[in-house]
CSV table of C-alpha atoms in Angstrom, one decimal:
chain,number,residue,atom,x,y,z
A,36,UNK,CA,16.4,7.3,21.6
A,37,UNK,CA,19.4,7.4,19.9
A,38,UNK,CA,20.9,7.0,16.0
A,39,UNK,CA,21.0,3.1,15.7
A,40,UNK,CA,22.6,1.5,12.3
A,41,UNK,CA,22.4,-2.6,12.1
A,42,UNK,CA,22.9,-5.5,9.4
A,43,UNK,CA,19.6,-7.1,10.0
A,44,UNK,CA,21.4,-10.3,9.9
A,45,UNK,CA,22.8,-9.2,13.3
A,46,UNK,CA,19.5,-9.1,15.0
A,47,UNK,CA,19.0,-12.3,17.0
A,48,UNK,CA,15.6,-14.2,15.8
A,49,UNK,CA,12.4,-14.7,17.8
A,50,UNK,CA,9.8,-17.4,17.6
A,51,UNK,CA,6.4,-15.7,16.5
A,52,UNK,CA,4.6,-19.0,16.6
A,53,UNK,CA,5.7,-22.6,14.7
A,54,UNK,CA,8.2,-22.3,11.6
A,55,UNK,CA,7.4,-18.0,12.2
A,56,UNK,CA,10.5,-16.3,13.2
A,57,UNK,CA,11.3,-12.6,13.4
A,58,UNK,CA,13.6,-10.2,13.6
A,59,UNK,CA,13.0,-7.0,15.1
A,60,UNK,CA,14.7,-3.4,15.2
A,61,UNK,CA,12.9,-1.1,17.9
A,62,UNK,CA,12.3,2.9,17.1
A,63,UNK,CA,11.1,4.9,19.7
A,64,UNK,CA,7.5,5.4,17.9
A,65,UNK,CA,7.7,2.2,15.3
A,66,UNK,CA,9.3,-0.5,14.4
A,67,UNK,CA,10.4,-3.0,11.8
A,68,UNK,CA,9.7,-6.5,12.0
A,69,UNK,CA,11.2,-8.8,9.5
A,70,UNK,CA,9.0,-12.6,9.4
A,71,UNK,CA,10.2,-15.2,8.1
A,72,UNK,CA,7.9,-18.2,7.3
A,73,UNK,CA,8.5,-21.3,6.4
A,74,UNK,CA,6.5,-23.5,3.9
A,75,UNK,CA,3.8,-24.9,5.8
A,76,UNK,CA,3.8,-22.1,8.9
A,77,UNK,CA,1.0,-19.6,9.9
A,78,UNK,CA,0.3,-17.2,11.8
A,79,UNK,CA,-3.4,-17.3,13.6
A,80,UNK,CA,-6.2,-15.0,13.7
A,81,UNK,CA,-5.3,-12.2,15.8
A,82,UNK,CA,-5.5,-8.5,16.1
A,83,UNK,CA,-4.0,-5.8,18.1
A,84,UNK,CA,-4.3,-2.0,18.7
A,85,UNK,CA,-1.3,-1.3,16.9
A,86,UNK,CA,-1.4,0.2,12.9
A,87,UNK,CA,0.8,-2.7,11.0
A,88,UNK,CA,2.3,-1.5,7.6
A,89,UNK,CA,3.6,-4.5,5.3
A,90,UNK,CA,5.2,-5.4,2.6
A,91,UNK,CA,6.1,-8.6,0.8
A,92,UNK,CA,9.8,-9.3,0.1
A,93,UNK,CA,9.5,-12.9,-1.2
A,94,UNK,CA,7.3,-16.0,-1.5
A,95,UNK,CA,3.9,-15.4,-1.0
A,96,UNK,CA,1.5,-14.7,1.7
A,97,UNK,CA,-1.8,-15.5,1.7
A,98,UNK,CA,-3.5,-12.4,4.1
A,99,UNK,CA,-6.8,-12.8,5.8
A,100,UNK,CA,-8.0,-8.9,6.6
A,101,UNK,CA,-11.4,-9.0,8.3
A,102,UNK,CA,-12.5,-11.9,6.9
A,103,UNK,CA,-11.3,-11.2,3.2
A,104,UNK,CA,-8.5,-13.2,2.1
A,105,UNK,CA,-5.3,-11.9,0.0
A,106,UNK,CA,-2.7,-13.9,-2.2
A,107,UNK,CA,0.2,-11.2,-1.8
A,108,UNK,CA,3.8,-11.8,-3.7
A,109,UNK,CA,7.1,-9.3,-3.8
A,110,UNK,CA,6.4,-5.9,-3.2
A,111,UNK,CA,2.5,-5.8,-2.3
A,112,UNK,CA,2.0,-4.0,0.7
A,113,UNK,CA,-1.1,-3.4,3.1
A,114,UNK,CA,-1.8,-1.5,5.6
A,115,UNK,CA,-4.6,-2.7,8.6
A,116,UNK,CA,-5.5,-0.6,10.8
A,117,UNK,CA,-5.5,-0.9,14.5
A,118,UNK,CA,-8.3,-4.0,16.2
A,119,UNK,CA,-8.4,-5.4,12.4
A,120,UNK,CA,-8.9,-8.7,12.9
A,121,UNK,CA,-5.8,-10.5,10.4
A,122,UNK,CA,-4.1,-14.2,10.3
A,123,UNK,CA,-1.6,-15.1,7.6
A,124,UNK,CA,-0.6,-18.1,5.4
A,125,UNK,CA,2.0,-18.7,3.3
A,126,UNK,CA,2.8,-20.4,0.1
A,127,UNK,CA,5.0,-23.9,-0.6
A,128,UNK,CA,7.9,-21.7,-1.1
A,129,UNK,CA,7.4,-20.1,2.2
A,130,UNK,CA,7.3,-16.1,2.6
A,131,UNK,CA,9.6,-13.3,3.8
A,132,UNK,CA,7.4,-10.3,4.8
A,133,UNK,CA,8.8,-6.7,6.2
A,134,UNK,CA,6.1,-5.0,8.5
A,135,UNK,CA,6.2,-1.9,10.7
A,136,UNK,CA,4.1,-1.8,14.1
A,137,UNK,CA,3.0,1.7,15.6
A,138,UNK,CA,3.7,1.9,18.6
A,139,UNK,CA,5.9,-0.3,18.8
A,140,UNK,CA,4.5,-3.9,20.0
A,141,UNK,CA,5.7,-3.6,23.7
A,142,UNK,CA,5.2,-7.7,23.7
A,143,UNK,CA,7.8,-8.0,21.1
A,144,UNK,CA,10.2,-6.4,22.6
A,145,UNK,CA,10.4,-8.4,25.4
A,146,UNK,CA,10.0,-11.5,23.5
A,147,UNK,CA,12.8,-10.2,21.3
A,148,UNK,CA,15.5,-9.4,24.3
A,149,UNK,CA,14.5,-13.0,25.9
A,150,UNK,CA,15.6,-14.8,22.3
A,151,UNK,CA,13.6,-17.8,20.9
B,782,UNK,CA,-8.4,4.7,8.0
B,783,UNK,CA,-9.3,1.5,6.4
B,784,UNK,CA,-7.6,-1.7,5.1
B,785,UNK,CA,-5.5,-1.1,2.3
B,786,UNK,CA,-3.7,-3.4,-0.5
B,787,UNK,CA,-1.4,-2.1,-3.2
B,788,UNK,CA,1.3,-3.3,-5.1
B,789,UNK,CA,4.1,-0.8,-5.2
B,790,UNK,CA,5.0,-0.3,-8.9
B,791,UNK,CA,1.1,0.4,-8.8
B,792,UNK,CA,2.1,3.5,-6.8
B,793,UNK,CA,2.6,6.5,-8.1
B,794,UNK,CA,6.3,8.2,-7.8
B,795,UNK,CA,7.1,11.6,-6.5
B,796,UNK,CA,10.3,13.6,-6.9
B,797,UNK,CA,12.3,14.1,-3.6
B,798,UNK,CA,15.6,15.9,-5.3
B,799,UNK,CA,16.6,15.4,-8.7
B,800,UNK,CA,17.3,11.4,-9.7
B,801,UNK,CA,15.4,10.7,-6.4
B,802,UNK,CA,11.8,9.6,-6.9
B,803,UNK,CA,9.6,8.6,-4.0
B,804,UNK,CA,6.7,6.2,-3.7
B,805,UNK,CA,4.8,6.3,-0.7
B,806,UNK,CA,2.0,4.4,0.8
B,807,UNK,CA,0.0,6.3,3.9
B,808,UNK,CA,-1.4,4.7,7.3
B,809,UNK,CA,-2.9,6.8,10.1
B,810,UNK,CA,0.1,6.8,12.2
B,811,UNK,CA,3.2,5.7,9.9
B,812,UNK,CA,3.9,5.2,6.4
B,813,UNK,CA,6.1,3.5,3.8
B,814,UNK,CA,8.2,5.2,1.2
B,815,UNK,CA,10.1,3.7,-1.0
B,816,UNK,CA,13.1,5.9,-2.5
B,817,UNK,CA,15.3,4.7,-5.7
B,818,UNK,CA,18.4,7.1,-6.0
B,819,UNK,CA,19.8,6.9,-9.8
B,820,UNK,CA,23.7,7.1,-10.1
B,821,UNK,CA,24.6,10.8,-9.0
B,822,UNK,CA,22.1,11.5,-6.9
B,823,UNK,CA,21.9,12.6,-3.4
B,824,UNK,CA,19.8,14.2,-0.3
B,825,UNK,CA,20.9,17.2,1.0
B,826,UNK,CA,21.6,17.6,4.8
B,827,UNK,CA,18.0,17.9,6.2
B,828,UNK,CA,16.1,17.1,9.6
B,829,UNK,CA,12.8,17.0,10.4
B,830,UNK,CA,10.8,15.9,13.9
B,831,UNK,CA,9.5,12.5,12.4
B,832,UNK,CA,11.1,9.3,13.7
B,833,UNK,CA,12.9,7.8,10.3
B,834,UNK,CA,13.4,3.6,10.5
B,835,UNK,CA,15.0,2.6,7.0
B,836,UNK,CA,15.7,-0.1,5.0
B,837,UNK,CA,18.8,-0.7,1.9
B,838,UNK,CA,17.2,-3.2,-0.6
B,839,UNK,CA,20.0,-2.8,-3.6
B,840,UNK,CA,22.8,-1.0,-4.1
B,841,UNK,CA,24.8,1.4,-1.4
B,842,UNK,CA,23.2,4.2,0.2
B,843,UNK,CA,26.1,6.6,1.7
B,844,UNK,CA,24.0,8.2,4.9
B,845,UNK,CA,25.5,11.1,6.9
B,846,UNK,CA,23.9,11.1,10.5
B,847,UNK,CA,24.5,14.0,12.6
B,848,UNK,CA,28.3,14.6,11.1
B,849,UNK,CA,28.9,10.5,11.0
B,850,UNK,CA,29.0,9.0,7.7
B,851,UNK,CA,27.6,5.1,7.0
B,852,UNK,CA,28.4,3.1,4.2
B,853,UNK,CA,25.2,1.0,4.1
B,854,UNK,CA,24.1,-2.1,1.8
B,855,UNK,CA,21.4,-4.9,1.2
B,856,UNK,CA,19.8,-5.7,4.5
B,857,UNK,CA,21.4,-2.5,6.7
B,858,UNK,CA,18.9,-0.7,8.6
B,859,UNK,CA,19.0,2.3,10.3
B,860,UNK,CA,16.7,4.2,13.0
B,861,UNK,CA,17.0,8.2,12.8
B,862,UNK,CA,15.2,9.7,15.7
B,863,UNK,CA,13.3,13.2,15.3
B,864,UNK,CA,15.3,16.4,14.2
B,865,UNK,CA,18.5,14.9,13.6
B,866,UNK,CA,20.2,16.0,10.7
B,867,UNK,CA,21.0,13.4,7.5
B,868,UNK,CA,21.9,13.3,3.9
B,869,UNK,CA,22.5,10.7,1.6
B,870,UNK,CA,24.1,9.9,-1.8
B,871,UNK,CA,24.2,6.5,-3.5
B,872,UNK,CA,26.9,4.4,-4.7
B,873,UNK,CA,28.0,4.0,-8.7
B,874,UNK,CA,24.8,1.6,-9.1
B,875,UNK,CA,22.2,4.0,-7.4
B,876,UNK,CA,20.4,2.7,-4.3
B,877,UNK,CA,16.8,1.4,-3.9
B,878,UNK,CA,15.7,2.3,0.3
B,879,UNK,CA,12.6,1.7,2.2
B,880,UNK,CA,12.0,4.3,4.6
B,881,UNK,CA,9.3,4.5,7.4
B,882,UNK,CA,8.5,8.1,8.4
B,883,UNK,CA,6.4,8.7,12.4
B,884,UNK,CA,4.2,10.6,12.4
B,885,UNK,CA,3.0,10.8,8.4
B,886,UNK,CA,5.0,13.1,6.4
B,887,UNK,CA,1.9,15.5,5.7
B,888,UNK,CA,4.2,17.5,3.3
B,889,UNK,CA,5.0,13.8,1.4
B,890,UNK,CA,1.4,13.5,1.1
B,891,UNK,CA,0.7,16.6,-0.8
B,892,UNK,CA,4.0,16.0,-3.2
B,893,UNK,CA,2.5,12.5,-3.5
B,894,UNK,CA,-0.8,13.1,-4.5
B,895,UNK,CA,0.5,16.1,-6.7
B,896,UNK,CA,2.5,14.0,-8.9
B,897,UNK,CA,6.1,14.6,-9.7
């Protein structure tokens, strides 16, 4: 793995589901993965064996974690932990949400290099 | 490791270097800091085996990576992979970064729960 540096306008979008799209920039152990959604979008109940760090950079989210349901705005952060069962609203302005997935979500990857 | 939710001005900072102040939120297997660099502050040249993935949010961030120097803004990202040397300063307006550290920084955990 090598130094990378990237405007993260440069990194081509992926579809995560309806009005959900992503941008992605790969570590070797973790990665960042920039969502976008727009008002009206959501991401369904889900969960994964990867950690997922987060952070809210506008908008709001409205977080379901195990059943318990969070109204995030700018710069509230979370942290689930791997199997966590999560799914994710948003509010009418929509939401912009920076999270980190270790290891790195092998799935994304290749939905990331095949484009949306 | 359980769920967490925080906001981040609820988190308390920790001095990196003087005019560098650290907040920093902990998962198992990654973590968040977020780093503001006042006006005439820098980093000195340091490595350590942790994958870095970061983040500019305001201002400029001048990052040296293994000799190469980046000029870095709003929305430019950067992966530093383990034991690579890097140092930073900011620009005239200081720099706000949000930096993702793999493994945990154990040694940022015991600044952090120290207090600055």
């Amino acid at each position: 793995m090598s130094i990378q540096r990237i405007h993260f306008d440069d990194i081509p979008t992926f579809a995560m589901a309806p009005g959900v799209d992503a941008r992605a920039l790969f570590g070797e152990r973790s990665m960042f993965n920039l969502v976008d959604l727009a008002p009206g979008s959501s991401v369904a109940p889900h969960s994964h064996p990867h950690e997922q760090l987060g952070v809210i950079l506008k908008g709001v989210l409205v977080l379901t974690l195990d059943g318990e349901t969070h109204e995030l705005g700018p710069m509230d952060a979370y942290v689930v932990p791997g199997d966590v069962e999560h799914s994710a609203t948003c509010g009418p302005e929509g939401a912009t949400v920076r999270d980190v997935f270790t290891p790195v979500r092998e799935d994304y990857r290749e939905r990331a290099s095949a484009g949306s």
